[in-house]
Coordinates of C-alpha atoms and ligand atoms in Angstrom, one line a residue:
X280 CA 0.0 0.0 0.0
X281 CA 2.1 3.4 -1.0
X282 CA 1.2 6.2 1.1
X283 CA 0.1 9.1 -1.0
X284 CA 0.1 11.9 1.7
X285 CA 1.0 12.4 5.4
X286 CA -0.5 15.9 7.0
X287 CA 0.7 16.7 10.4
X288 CA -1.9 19.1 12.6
X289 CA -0.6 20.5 16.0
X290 CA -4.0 21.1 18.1
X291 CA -4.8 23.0 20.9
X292 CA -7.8 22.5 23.3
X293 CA -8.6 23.8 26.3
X294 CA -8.9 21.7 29.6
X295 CA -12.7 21.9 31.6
X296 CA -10.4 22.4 34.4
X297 CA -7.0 23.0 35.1
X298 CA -4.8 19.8 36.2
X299 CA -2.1 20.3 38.9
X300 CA 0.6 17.9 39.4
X301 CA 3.4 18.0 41.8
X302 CA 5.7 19.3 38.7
X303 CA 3.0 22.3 36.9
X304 CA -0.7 23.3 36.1
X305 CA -1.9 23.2 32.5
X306 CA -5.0 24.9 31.3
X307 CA -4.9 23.5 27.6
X308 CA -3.6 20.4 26.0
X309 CA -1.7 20.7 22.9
X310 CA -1.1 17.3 20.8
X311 CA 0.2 16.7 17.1
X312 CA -2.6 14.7 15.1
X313 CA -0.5 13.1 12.0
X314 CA -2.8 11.7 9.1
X315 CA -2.0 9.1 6.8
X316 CA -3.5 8.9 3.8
X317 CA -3.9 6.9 0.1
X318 CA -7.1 7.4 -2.4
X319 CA -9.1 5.1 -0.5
X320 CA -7.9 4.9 3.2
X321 CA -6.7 7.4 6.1
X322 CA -5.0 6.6 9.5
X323 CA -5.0 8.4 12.3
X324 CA -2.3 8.9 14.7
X325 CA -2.1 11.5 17.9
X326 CA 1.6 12.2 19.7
X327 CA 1.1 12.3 22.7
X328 CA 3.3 15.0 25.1
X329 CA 2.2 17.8 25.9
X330 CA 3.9 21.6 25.5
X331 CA 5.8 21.7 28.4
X332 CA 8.8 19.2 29.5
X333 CA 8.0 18.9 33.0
X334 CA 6.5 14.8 32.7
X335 CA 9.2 14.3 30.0
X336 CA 11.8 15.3 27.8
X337 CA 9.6 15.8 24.4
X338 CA 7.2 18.3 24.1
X339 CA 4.7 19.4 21.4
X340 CA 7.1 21.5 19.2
X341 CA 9.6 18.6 19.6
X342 CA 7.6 15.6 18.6
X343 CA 6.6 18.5 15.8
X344 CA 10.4 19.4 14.8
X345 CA 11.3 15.2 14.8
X346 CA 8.6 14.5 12.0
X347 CA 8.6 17.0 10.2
X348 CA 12.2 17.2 9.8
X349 CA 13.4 13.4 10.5
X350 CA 10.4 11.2 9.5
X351 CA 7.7 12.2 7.9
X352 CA 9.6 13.2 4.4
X353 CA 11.1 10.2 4.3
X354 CA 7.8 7.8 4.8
X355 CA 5.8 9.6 3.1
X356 CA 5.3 7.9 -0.4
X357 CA 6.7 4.5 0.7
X358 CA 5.1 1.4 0.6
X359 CA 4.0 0.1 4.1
X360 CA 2.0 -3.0 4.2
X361 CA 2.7 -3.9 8.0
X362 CA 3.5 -1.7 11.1
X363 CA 7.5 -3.7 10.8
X364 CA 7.5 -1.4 7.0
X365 CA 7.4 1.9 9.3
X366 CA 9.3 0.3 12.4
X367 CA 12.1 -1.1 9.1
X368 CA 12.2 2.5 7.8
X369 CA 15.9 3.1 8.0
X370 CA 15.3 6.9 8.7
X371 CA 12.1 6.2 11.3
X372 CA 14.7 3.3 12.8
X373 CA 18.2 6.3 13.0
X374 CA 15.8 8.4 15.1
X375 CA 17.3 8.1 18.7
X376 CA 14.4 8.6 21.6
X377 CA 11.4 10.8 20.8
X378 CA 9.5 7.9 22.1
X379 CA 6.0 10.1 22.0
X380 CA 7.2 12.2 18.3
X381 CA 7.9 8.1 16.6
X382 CA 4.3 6.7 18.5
X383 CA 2.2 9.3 16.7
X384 CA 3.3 8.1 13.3
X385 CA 3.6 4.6 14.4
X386 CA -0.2 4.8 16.0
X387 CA -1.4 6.4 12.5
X388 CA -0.2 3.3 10.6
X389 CA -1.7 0.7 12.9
X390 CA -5.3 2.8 11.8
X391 CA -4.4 3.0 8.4
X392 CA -3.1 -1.1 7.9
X393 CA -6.3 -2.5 10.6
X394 CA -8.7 -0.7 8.2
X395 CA -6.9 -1.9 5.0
X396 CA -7.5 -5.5 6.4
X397 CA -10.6 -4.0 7.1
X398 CA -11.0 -5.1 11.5
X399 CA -10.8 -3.4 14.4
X400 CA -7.7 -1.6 15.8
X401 CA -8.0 -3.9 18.8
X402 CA -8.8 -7.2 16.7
X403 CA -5.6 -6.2 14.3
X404 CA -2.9 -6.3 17.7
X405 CA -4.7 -9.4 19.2
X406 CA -7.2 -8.0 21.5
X407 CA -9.3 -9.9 23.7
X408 CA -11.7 -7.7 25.8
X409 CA -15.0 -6.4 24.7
X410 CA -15.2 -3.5 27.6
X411 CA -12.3 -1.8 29.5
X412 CA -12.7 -0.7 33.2
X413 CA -11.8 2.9 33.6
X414 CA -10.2 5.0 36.4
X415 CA -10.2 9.2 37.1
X416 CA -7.0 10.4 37.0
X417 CA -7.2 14.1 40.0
X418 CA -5.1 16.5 40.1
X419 CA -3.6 17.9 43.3
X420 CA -6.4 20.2 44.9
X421 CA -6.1 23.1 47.1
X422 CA -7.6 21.4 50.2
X423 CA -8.7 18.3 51.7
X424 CA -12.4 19.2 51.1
X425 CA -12.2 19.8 47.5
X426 CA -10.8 16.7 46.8
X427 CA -13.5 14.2 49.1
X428 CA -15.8 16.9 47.0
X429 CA -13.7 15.9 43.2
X430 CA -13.5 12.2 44.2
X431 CA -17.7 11.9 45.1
X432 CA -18.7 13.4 41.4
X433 CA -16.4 10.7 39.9
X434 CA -17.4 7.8 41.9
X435 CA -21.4 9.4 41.3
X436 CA -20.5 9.2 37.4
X437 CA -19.5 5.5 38.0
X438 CA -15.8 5.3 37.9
X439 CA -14.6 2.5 40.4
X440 CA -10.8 3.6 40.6
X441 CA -9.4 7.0 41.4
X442 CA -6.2 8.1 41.1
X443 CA -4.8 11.1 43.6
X444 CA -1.8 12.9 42.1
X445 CA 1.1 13.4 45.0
X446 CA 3.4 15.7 46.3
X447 CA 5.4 16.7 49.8
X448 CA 3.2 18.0 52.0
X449 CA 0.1 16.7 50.1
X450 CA 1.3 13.5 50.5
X451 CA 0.3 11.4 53.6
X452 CA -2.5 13.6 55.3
X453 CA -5.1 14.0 52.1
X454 CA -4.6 10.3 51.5
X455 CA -5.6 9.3 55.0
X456 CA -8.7 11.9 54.7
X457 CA -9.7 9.9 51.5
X458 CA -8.8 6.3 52.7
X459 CA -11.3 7.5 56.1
X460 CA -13.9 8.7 53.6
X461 CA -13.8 6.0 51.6
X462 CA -13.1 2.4 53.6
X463 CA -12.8 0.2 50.4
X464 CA -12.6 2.6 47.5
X465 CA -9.4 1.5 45.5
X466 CA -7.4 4.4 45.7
X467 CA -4.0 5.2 44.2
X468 CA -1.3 7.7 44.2
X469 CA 0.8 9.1 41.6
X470 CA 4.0 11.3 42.7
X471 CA 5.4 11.8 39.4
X472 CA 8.8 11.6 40.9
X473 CA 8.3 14.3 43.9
X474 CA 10.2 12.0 46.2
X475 CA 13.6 10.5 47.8
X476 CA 14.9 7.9 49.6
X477 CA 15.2 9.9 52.5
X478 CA 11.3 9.9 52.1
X479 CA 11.2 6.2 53.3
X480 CA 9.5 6.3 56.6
X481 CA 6.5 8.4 54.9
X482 CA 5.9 5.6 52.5
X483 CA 6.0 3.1 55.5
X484 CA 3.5 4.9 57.0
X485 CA 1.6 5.3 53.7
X486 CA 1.4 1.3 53.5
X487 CA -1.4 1.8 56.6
X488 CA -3.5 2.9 54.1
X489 CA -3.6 0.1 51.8
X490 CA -3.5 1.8 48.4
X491 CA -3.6 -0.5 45.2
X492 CA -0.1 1.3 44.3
X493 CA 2.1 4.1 44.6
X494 CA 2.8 5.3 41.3
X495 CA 6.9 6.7 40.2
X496 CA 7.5 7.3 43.6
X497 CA 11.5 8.5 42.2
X498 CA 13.4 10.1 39.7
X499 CA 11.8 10.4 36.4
X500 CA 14.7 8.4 35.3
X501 CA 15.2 6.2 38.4
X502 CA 14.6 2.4 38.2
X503 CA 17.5 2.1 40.7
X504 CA 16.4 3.5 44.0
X505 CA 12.7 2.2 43.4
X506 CA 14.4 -1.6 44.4
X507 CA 15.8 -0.3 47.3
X508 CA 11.8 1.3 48.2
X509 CA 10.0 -1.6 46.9
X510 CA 12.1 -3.5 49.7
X511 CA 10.9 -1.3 51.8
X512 CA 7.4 -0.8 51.8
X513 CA 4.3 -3.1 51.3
X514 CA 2.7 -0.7 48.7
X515 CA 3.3 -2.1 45.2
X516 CA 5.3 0.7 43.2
X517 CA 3.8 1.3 39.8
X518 CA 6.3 2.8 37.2
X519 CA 5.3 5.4 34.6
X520 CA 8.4 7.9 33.3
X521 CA 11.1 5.6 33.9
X522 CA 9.9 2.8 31.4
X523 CA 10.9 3.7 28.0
X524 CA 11.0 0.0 26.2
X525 CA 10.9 -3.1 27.3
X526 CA 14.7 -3.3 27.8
X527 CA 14.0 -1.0 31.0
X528 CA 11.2 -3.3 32.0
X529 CA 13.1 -6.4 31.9
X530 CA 15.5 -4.3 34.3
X531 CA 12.8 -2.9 36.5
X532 CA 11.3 -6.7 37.3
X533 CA 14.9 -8.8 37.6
X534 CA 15.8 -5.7 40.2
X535 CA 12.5 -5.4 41.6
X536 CA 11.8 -2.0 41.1
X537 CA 8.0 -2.3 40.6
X538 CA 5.3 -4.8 41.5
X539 CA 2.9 -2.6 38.3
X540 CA 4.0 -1.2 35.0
X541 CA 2.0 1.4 33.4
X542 CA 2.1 1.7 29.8
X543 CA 1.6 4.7 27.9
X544 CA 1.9 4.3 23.7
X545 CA 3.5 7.6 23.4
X546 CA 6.4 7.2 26.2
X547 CA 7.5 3.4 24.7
X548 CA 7.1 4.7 20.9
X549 CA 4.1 3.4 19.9
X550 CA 2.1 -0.5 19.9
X551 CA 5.0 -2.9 18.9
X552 CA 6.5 -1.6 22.0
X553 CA 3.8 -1.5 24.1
X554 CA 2.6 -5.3 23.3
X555 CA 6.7 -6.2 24.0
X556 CA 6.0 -4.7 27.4
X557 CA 2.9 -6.0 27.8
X558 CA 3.8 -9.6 26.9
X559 CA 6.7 -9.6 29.3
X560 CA 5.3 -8.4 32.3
X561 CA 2.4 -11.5 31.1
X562 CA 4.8 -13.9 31.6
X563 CA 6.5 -12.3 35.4
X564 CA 3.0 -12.1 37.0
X565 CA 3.5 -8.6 36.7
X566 CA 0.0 -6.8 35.8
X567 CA -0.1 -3.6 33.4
X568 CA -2.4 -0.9 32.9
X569 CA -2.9 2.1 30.1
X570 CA -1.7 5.4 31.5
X571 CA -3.3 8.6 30.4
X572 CA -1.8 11.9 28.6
X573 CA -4.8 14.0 28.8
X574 CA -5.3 12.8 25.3
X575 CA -7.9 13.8 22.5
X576 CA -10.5 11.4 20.9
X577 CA -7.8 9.8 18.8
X578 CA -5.0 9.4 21.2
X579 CA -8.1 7.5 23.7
X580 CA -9.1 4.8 20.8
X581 CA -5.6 3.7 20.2
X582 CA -5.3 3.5 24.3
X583 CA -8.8 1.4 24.6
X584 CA -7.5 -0.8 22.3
X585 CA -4.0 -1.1 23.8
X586 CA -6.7 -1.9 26.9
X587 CA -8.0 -4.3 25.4
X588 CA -5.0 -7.0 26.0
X589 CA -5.6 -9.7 28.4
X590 CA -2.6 -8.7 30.9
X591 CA -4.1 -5.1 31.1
X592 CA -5.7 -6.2 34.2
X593 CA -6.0 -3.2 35.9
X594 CA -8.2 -0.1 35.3
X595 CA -6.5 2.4 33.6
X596 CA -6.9 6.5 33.0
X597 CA -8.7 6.0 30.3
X598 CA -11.6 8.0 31.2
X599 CA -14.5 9.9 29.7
X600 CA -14.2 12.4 26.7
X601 CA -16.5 14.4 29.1
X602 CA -13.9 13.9 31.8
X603 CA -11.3 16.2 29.5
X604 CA -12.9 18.2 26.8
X605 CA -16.4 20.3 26.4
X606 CA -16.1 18.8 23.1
X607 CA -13.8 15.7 21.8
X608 CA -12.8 15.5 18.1
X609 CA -13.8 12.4 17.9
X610 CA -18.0 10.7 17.0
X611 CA -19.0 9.0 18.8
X612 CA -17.1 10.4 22.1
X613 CA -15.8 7.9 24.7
X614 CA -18.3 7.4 27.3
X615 CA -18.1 5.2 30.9
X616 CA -21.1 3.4 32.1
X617 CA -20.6 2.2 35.5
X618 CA -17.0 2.4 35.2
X619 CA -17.1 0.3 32.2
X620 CA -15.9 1.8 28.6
X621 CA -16.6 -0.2 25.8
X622 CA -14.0 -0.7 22.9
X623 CA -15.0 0.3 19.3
X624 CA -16.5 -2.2 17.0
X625 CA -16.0 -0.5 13.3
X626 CA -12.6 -0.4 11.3
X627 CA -9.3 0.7 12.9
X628 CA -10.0 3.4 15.6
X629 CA -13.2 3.0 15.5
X630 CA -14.5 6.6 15.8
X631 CA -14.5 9.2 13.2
X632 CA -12.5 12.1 13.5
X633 CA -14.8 15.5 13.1
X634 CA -12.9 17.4 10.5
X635 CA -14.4 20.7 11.2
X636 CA -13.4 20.9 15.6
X637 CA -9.8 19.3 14.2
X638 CA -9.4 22.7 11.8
X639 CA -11.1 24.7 14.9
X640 CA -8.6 23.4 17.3
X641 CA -5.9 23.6 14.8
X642 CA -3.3 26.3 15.5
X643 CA -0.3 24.9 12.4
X644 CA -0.8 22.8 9.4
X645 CA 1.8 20.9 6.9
X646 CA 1.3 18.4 4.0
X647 CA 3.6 16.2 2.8
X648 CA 2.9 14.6 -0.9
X649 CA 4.8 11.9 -2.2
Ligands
OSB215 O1 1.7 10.9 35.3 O2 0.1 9.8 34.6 C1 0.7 10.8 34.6 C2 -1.2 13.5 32.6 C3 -0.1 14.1 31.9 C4 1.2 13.6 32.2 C5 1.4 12.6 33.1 C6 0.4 12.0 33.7 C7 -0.9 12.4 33.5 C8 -2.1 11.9 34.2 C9 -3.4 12.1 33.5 O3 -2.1 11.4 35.2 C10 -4.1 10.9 33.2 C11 -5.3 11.0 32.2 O4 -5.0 11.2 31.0 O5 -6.4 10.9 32.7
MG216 MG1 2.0 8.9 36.1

């Protein structure tokens, strides 16, 4: 199949509600759609990190710079009849890290080739669940109140899971307010590497509180340290930043580092990567789930399909469109019942992008032809 025409779009859409973490606030998330296209066929594709380098490395006008520059030129108006074709592509293949810029394009072609063999996105990768449970993902809140206020909407909408993001000082107190609140709500906690080791006797004390995990505890780049804390504690440690491939998950579980891995398509560079992880961890007892990147219609198919694995056993942030966005690009928006999100039937994705919010949302535009 010869691509005939890749556009890249970088978006911008504004949150319902800002989202503090213990690294920054954002208002608006800003993503790079890439489209594949032939005569009869499109794929869609959505990179993932946001504008700001404070969860990793990349940002928007990186993951922008690497394709435009590095990739996209040179695939555009090859022939690609598998993902391997794009994965192959000796330029694609020279392109060190940019994990999130590589996923977008990758992600596009997984559409493009599931709906050329005309199944589902989750049918093409091997997919085996019809409905994915979903979790809420809350930001850090500006007292204990607001949050026991945050976490009772979401558990009234039906979400079963909720995530608290972390930080010192809003660390052990809130999550013994919640855990009081709530006596068997399964509760997590993401730090998004606000901690040390000198931080040990908090997490001991955290372990009272019987959380389902504590998510990258550490450094960002850290798998390390998080051995000597798994020891530690009786919390299972979740890793986010600090898996990049499934080299540095085969490193995390001989060491120990992590009783979880969370996957997110963007920071491993896309499916292939992700089902490597995901198949690993399958075979070391160690459950996954799909982490979230605030992402747009587009981004959330290819993540409820990546859900849709067998060893994805745990919730994931997969929420709502309604969760995110007044409006989501995408028909029909991604909607929880009970917790419960079901995974698209039709071709590829499954949902149709709406052009006209994509050019309302657009803020840069460039074709490639081959
Ligand atoms: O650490 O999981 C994270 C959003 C942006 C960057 C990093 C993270 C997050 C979230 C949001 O937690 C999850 C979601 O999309 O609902
Ligand atoms: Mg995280």
């Amino acid at each position: 199949m010869k691509i005939k025409e890749i556009e890249l779009r970088h978006l911008s859409i504004p949150l319902k509600e800002p989202f503090r973490t213990s690294t920054e606030i954002k208002d608006h998330i800003e993503h790079v759609l890439v489209i594949v296209k032939n005569d009869d066929i499109i794929g869609y594709g959505e990179s993932t990190c946001n504008q700001t380098p404070y969860y990793i490395n990349e940002t928007t006008e990186t993951a922008w710079h690497i394709l435009s520059k590095f990739i996209v030129p040179h695939v555009v108006a090859t022939n690609i009849e598998k993902p391997e074709d794009l994965l192959n592509n000796k330029f694609y293949k020279a392109v060190r890290g940019n994990n999130f810029a590589k996923a977008g394009i990758e992600l596009a072609i997984w559409d493009f080739v599931s709906k050329v063999n005309g199944v589902s996105l989750s049918k093409q990768i091997g997919g085996s669940k019809k409905t994915i449970e979903s979790g809420v993902s809350i930001g850090i809140q500006d007292s204990v109140d607001l949050l026991l206020e945050k976490i009772e909407v979401f558990l009234e909408q039906g979400y079963k899971r909720i995530k608290m993001k972390i930080k010192p000082g809003f660390d052990y107190d809130f999550l013994k307010e919640v855990r009081k609140r709530f006596p068997n709500l399964p509760i997590m906690a993401d730090a998004n590497s606000a901690f040390n080791l000198s931080h040990v006797d908090l997490f001991k004390k955290i372990d009272e509180l019987n959380l389902m995990m504590i998510e990258q505890p550490l450094s960002y780049s850290d798998i390390f340290d998080h051995a000597k804390l798994q020891k530690e504690i009786k919390t299972p440690i979740c890793l986010d930043e600090s898996i990049h491939n499934v080299e540095d998950a085969k490193q995390a579980i001989e060491l120990g580092s992590c009783k979880i891995i969370n996957i997110k398509l963007g920071r491993v560079g896309g499916i292939m990567e992700a089902i490597k992880i995901h198949d690993l961890c399958k075979e070391n007892d160690i459950p996954v789930w799909c982490g979230g990147m605030h992402e747009y219609g587009i981004g959330r198919a290819h993540n409820v399909a990546i859900n849709s694995l067998d060893n994805f056993k745990l919730p994931g942030d997969v929420s709502g469109s309604d969760k995110y966005y007044h409006e989501d690009i995408v028909d029909p928006e991604f909607i929880i019942n009970d917790g419960i999100m079901e995974v698209p039937k039709g071709l590829g994705i499954g949902v149709q992008p709406k052009m006209d919010l994509i050019d309302k949302y657009t803020v840069k535009r460039l074709n490639f032809k081959g």
